[in-house]
Short mmCIF file of C-alpha atoms (C1' of nucleotides) in Angstrom, two decimals:
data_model
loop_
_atom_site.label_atom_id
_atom_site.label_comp_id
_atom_site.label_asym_id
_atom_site.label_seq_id
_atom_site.Cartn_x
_atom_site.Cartn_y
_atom_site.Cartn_z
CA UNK A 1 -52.00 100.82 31.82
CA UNK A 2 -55.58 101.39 32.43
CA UNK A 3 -57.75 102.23 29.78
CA UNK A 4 -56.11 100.14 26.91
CA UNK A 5 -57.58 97.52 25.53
CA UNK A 6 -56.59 93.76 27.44
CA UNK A 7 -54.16 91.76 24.93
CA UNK A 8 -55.02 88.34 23.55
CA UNK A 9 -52.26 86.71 25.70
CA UNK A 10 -53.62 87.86 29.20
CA UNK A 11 -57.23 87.17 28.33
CA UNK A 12 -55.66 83.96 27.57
CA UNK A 13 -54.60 83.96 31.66
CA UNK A 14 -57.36 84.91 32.58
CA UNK A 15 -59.25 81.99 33.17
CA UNK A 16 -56.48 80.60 35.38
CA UNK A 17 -56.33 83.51 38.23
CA UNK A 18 -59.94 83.21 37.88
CA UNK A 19 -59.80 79.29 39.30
CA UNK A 20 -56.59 79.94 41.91
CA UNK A 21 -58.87 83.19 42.94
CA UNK A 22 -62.15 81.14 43.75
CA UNK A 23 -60.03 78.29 45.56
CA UNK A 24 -58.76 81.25 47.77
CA UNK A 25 -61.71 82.80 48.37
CA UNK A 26 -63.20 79.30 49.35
CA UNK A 27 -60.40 78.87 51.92
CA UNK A 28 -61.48 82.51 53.08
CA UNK A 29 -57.80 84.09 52.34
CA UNK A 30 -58.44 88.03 51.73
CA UNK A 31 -55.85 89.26 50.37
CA UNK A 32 -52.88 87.94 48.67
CA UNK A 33 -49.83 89.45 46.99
CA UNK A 34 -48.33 88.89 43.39
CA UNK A 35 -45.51 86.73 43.78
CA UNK A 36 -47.58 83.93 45.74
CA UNK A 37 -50.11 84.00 42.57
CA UNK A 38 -47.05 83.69 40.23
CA UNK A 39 -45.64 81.11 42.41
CA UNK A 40 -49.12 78.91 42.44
CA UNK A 41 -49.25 79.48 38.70
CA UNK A 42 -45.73 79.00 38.08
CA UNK A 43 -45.54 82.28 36.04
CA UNK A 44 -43.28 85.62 37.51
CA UNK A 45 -44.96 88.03 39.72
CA UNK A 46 -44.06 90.71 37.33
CA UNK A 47 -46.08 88.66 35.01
CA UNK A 48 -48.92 88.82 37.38
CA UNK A 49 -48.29 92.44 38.35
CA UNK A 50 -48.45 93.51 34.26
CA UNK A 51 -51.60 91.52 33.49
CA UNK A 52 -53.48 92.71 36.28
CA UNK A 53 -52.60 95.99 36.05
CA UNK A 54 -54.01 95.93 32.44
CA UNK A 55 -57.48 96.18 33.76
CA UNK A 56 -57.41 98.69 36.23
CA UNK A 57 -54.67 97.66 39.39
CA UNK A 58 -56.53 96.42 42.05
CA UNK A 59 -54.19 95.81 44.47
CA UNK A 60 -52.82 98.00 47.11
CA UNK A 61 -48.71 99.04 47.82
CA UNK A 62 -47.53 96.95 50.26
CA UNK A 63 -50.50 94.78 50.99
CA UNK A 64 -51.54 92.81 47.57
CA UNK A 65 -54.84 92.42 46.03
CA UNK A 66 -58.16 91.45 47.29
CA UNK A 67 -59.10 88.56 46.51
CA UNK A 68 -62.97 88.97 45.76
CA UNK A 69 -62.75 92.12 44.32
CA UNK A 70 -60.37 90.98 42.06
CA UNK A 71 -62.14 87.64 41.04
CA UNK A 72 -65.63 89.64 40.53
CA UNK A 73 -63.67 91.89 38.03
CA UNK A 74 -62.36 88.87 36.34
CA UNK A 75 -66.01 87.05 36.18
CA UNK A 76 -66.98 90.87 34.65
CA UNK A 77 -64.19 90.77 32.22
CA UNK A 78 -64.99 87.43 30.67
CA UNK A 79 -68.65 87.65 31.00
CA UNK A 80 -69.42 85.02 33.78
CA UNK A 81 -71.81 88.05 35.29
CA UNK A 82 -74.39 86.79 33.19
CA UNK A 83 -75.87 83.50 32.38
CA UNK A 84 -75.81 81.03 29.72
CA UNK A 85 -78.28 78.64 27.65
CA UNK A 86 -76.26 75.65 26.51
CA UNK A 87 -77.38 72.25 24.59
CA UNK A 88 -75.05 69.35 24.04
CA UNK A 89 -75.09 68.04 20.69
CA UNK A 90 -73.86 64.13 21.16
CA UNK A 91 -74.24 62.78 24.02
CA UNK A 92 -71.16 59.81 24.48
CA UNK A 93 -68.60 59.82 27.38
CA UNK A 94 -67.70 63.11 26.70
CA UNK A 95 -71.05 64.93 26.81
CA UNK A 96 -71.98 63.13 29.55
CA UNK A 97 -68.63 64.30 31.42
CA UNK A 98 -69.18 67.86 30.72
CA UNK A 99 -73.03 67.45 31.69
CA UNK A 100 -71.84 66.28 34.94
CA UNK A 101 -68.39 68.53 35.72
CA UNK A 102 -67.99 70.25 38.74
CA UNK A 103 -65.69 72.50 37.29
CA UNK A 104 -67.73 75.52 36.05
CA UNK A 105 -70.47 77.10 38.21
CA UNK A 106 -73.49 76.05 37.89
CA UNK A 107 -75.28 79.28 37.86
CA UNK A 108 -73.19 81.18 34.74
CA UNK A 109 -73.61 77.67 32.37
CA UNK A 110 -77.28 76.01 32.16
CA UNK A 111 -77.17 72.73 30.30
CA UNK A 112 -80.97 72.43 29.10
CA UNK A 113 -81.10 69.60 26.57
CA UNK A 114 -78.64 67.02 24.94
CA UNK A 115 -79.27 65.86 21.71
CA UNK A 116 -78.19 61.75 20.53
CA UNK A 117 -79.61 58.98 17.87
CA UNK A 118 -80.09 57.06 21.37
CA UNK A 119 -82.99 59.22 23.43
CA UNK A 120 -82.88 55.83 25.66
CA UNK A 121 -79.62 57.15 27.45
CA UNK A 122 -79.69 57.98 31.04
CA UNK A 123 -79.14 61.79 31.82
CA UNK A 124 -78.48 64.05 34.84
CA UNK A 125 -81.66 65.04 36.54
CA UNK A 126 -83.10 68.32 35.18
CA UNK A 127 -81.50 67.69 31.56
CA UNK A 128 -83.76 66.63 28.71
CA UNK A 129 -82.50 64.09 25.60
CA UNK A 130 -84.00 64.76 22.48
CA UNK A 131 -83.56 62.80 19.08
CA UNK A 132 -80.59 64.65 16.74
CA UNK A 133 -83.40 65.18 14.20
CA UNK A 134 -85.11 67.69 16.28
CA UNK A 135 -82.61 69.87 16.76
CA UNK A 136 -83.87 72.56 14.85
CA UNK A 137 -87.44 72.33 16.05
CA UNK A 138 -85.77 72.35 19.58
CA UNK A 139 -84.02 76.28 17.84
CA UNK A 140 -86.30 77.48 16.96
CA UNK A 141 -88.43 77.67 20.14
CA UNK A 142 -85.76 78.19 22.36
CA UNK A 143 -83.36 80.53 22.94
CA UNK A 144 -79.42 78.76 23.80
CA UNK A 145 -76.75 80.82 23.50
CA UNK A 146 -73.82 78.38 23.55
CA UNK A 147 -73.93 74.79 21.93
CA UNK A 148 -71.25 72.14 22.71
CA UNK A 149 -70.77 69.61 19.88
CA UNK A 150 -69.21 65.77 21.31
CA UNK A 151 -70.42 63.61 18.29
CA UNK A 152 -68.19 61.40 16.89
CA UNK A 153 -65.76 62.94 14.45
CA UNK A 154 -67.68 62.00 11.14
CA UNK A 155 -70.93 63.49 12.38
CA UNK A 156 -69.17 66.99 13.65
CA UNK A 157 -68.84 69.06 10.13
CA UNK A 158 -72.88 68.25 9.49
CA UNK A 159 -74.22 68.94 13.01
CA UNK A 160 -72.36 71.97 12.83
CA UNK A 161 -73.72 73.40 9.69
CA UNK A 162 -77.07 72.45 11.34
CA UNK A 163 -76.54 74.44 14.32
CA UNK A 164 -75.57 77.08 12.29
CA UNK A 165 -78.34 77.32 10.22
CA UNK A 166 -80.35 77.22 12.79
CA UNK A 167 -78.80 80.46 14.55
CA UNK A 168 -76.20 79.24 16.89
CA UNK A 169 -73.39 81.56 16.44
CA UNK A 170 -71.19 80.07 20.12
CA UNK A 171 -69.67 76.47 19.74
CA UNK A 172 -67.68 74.77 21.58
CA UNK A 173 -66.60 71.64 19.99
CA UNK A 174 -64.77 68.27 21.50
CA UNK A 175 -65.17 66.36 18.26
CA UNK A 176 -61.24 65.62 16.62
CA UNK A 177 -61.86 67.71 13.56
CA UNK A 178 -61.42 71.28 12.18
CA UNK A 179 -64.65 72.18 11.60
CA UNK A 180 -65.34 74.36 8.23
CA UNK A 181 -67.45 77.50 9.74
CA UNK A 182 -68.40 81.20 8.63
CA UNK A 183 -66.25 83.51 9.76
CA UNK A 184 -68.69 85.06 11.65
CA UNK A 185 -69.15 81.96 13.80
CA UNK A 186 -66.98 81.98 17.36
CA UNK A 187 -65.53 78.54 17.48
CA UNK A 188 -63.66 76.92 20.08
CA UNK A 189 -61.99 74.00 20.02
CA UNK A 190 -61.16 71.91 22.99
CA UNK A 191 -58.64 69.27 21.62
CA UNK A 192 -57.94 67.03 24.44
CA UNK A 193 -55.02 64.97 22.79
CA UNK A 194 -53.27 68.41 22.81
CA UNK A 195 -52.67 68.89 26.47
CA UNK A 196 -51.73 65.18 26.46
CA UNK A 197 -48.80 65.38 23.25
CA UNK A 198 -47.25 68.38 25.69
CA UNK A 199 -46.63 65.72 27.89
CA UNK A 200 -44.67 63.56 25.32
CA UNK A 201 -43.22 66.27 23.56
CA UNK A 202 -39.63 66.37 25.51
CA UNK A 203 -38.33 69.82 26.15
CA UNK A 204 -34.68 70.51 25.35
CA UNK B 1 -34.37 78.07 9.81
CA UNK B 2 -33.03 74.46 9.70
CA UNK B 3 -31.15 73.58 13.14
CA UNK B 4 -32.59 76.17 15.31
CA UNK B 5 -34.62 75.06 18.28
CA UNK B 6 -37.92 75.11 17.90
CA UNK B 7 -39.98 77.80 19.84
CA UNK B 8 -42.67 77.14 22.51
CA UNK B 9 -45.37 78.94 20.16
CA UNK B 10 -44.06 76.74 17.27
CA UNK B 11 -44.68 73.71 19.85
CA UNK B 12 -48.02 74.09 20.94
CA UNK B 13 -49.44 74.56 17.23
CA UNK B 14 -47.89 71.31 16.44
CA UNK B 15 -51.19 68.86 17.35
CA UNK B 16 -53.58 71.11 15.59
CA UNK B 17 -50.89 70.51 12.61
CA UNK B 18 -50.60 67.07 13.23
CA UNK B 19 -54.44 66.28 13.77
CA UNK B 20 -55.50 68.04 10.70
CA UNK B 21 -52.64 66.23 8.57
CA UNK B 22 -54.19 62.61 10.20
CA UNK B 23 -57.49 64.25 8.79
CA UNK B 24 -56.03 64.53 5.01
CA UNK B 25 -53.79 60.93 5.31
CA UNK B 26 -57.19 59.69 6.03
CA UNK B 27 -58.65 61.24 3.21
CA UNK B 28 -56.11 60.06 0.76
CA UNK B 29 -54.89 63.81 0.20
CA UNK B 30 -51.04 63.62 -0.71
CA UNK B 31 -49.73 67.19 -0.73
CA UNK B 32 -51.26 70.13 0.48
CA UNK B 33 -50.14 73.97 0.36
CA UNK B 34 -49.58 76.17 3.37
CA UNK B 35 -52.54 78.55 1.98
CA UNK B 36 -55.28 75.46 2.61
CA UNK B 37 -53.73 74.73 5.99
CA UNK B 38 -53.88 78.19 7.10
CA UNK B 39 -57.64 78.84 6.48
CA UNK B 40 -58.59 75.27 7.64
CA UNK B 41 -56.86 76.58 11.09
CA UNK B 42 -57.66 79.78 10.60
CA UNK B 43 -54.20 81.34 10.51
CA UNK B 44 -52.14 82.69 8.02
CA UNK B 45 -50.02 80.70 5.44
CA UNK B 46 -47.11 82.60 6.40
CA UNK B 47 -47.56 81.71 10.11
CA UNK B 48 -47.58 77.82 8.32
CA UNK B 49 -44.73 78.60 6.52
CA UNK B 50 -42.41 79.67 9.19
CA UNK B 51 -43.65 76.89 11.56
CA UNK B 52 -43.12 73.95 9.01
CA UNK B 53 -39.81 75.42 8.11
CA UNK B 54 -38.61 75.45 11.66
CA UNK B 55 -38.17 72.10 11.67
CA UNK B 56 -37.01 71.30 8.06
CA UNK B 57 -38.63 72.59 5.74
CA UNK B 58 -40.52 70.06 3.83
CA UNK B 59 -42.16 71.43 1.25
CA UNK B 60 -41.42 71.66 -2.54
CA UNK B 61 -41.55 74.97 -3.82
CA UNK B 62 -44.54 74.73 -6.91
CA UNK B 63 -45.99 71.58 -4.84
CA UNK B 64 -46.51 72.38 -1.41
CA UNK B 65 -46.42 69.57 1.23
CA UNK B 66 -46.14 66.04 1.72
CA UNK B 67 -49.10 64.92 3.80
CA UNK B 68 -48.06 61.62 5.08
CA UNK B 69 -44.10 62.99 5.47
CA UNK B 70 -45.18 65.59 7.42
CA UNK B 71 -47.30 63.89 9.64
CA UNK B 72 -44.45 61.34 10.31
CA UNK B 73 -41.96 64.11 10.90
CA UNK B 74 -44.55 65.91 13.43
CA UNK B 75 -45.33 62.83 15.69
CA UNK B 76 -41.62 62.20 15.80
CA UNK B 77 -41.29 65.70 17.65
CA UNK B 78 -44.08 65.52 19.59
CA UNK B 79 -42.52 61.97 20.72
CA UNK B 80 -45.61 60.21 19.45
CA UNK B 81 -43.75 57.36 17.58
CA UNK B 82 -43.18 55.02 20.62
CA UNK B 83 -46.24 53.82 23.25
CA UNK B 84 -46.98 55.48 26.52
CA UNK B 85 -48.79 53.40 29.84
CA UNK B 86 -50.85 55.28 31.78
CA UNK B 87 -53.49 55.37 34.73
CA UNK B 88 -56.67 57.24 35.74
CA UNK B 89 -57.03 58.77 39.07
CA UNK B 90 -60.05 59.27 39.23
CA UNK B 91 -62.98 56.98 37.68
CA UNK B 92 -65.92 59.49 37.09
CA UNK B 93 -67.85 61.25 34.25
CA UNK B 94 -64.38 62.14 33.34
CA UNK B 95 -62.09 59.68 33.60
CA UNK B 96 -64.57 57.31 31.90
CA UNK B 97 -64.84 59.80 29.05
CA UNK B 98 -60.87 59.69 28.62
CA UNK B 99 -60.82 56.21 28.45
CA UNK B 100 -63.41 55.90 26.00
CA UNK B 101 -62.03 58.78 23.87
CA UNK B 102 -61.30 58.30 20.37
CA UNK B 103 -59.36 61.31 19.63
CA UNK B 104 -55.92 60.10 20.66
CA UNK B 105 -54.18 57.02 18.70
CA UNK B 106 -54.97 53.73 20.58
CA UNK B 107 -51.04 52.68 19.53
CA UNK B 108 -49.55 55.36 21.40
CA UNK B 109 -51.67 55.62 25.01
CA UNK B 110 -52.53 52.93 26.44
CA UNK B 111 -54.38 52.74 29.08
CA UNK B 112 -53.13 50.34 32.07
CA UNK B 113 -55.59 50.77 35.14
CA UNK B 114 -57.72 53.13 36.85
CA UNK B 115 -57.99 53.79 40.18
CA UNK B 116 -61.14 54.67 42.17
CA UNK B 117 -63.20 54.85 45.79
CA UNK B 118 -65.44 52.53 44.30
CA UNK B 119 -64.49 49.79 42.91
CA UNK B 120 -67.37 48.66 41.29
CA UNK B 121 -67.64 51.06 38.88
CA UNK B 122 -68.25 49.62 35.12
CA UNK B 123 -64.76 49.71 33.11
CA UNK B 124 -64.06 48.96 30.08
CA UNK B 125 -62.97 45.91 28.22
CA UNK B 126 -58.96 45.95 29.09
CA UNK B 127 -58.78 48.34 31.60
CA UNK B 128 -58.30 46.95 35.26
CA UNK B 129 -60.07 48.91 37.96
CA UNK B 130 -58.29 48.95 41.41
CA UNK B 131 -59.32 50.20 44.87
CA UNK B 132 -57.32 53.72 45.33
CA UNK B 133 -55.54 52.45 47.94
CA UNK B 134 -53.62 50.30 45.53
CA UNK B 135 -51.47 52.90 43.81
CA UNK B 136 -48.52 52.84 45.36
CA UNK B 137 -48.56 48.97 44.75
CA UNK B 138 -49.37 49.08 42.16
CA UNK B 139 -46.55 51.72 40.61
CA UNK B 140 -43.99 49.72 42.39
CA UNK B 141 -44.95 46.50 40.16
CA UNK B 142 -45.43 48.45 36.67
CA UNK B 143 -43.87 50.85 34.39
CA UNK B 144 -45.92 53.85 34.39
CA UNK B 145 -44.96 57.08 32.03
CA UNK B 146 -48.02 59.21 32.68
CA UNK B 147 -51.12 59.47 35.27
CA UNK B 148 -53.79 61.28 34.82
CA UNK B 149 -55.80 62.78 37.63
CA UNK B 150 -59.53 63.19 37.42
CA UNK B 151 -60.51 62.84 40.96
CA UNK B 152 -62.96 65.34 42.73
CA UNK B 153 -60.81 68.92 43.22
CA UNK B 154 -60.66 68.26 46.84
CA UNK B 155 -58.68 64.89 46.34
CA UNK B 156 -56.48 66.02 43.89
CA UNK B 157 -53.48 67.46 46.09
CA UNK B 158 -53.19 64.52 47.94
CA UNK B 159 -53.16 62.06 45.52
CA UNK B 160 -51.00 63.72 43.29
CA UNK B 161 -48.37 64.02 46.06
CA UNK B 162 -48.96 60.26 46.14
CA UNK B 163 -48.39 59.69 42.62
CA UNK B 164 -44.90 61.57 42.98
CA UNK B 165 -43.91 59.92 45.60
CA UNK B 166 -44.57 56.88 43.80
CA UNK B 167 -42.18 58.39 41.57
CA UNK B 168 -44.41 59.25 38.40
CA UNK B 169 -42.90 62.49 37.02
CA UNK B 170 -45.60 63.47 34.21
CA UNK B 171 -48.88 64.06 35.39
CA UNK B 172 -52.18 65.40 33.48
CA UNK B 173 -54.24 67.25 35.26
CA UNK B 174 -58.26 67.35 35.27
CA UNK B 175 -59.15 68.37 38.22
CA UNK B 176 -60.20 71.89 38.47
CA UNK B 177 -57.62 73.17 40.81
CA UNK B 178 -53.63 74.44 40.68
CA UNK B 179 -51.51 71.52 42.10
CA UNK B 180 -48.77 72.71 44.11
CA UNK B 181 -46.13 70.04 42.99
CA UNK B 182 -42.01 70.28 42.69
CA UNK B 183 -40.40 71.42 39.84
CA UNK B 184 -38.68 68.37 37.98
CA UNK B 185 -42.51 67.05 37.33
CA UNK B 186 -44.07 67.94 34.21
CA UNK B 187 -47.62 69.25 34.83
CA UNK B 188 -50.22 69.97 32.07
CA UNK B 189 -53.79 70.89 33.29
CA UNK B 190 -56.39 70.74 31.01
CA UNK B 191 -58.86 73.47 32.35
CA UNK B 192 -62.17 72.68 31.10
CA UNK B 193 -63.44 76.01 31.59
CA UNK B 194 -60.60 77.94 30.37
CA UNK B 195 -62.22 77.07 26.71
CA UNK B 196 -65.37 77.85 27.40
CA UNK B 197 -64.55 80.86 28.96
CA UNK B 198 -63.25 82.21 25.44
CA UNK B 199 -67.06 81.79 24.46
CA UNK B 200 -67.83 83.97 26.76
CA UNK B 201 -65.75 86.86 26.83
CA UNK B 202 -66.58 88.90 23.71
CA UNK B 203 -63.77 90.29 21.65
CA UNK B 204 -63.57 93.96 21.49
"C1'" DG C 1 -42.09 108.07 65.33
"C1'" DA C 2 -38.34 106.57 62.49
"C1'" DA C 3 -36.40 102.80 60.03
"C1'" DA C 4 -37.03 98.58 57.73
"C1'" DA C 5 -39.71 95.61 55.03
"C1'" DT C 6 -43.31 94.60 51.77
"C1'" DT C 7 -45.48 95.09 47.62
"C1'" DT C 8 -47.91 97.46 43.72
"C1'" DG C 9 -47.82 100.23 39.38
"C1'" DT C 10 -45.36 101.28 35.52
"C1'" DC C 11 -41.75 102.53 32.25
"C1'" DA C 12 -38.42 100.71 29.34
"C1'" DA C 13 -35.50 97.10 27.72
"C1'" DA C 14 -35.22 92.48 26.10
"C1'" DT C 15 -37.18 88.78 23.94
"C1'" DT C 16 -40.36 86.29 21.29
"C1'" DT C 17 -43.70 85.89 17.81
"C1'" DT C 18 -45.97 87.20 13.69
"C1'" DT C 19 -46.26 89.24 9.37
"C1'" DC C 20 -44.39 90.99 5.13
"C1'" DA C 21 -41.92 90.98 0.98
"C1'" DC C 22 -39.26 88.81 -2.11
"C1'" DT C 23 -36.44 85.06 -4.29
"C1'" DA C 24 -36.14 80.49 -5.94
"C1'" DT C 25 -38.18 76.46 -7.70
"C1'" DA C 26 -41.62 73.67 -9.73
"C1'" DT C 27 -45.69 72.90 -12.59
"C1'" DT C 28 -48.97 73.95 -16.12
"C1'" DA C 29 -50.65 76.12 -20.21
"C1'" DA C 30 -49.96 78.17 -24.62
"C1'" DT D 1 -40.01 76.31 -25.40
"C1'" DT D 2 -41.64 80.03 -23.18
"C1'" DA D 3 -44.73 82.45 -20.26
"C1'" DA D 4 -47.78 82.32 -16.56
"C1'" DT D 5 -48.97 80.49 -12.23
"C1'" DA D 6 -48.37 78.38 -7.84
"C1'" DT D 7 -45.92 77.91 -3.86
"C1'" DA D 8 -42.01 77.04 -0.37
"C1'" DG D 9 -38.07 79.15 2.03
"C1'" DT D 10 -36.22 82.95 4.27
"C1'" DG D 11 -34.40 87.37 6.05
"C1'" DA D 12 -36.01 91.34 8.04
"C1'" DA D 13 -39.46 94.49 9.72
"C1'" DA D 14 -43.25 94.97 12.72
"C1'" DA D 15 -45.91 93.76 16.52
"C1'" DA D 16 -46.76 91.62 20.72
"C1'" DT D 17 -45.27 89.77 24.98
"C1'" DT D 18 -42.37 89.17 28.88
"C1'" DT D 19 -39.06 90.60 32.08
"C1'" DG D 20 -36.37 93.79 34.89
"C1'" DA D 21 -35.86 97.67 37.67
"C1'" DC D 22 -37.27 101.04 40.62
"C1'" DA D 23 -40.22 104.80 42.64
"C1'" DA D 24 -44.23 105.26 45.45
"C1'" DA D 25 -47.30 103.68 48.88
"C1'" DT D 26 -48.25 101.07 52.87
"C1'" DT D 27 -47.46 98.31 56.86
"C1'" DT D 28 -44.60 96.46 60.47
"C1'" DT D 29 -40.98 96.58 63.76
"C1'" DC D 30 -38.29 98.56 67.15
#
DNA sequence: GAAAATTTGTCAAATTTTTCACTATATTAA
DNA sequence: TTAATATAGTGAAAAATTTGACAAATTTTC
């Protein structure tokens, strides 16, 4: 299938071969066939097979894929090649949590300043905290290309306007609210209670 | 569509549903049409349509919906109408940002103990903090529904094996990595990055 | 070196999901 | 009271996604 264009649903996937492919490539495993990635990611190896195979079929007959090669086309694919300028816009538990997560590498996301009302709060080494009023001063003379909003939910709509104004076209919001954007505007929402009610919700 | 099952697409919309519905209640909005849901989630009022009706119907035609009844008839699915106990694995950036969240209703997770190296950590007010060690123990003594793992990545295989063998069977998932886990437990990872990632990779 | 085993790439079928188009019902305005 | 407007419910078409099956390529075993 190469040459089309990759479908919304294994973009979607993406990010999770991306994660299992790092851990391998930490443990130093080279190569690895489809059905042990569909087994680790509890989807079918055909499933595996397809999306991969949408990008340009990396792997070889009777061997599998290799590992790095196929991670560094997956960092290519969603743009982790590059890196990016982020500010935190609240910073509670949960910008403080993402300012400090281990999770994403350090050299594709730069957090350089958090925003709160409190500028007394302690922050990470290398991060600056700046009053929420001087936000777009802060803009203005630099350039950040992603901005993560954690205020509480009543301040969300307003600081996102703000951002918006101010050029941010990337957010990335935790607050529990549908923010009200331009179209224009790439918006993604992290709801964490979602993840959690699939957990309730009892199948069957 | 009254009876059917309702699809895992259908499923997964639900909490955006149900958190922007808590967003009206609050409000004081009574009924709402499917046109003003769609473009506040950004997707089509038929998409609304179909979904709502999958489960009921209950709209009136001319009117559109019932806030509040809707919102009652959603948590019901998403078995959000009794209380859940749960622990944290796991007492970091993260797991101090979950239990401080404000995103998820206080009536329905509670939040029993936390578990962590260090036991001195600052916790707060309700929440008992207990050496890791302790788990086992401490699942033999109380009922437990979910527990929520937010230790370092390299921890997280081991104590989740713990936790099963403890005999919790729904586990969240923070830590960056793919737990390898048996089939009868019900696993949802919340993948930080996975959002983020979707800022990064540009459409088209 | 031949046979057996492994494993990808890919086409096509099956399934699921989304969108469309229209009917029925309710409300509002004239 | 009637006409116009708003809006849910719903069947069916359209689109997207997933799964199954198998040929082709490669490696391993004997």
């Amino acid at each position: 299938m190469k040459g089309k264009t990759i479908s919304e649903a294994v973009i979607r996937r993406l990010p999770r071969y991306f994660r299992y492919l790092e851990e391998l490539a930490e443990k130093g495993v080279e190569r690895i066939p489809s059905s042990r990635i569909a087994s680790a990611l509890r989807v079918t190896a055909s499933q595996v097979r397809q999306d991969l195979c949408s990008f340009g079929g990396f792997g070889q007959q009777g061997l599998g894929y290799n590992v790095e090669m196929l991670k560094n086309e997956i960092a290519d694919i969603l743009g982790l090649t590059r890196s990016y300028n982020m500010i935190i816009v609240g910073f509670g538990n949960v910008g403080a949590a993402l300012a400090g997560y281990m999770g994403f590498s350090k050299e594709a996301f730069i957090f350089k300043a958090a925003f709160d009302i409190d500028t007394d709060k302690v922050v990470p080494e290398g991060l600056k905290l700046y009053s929420i009023d001087k936000i777009e001063d802060y803009l203005a003379n630099n350039q950040i290309d992603i901005a993560v909003i954690c205020t509480p939910k009543a301040a969300a709509q307003s600081v996102a306007e703000r951002l918006v104004a101010a050029g941010i076209t990337k957010i990335w919001n935790f607050a529990p609210i549908e923010l009200d954007l331009p179209e224009n505007i790439t918006l993604e929402n992290t709801n964490m209670s979602a993840s959690l009610y699939m957990l309730t919700y009892s199948r069957r």
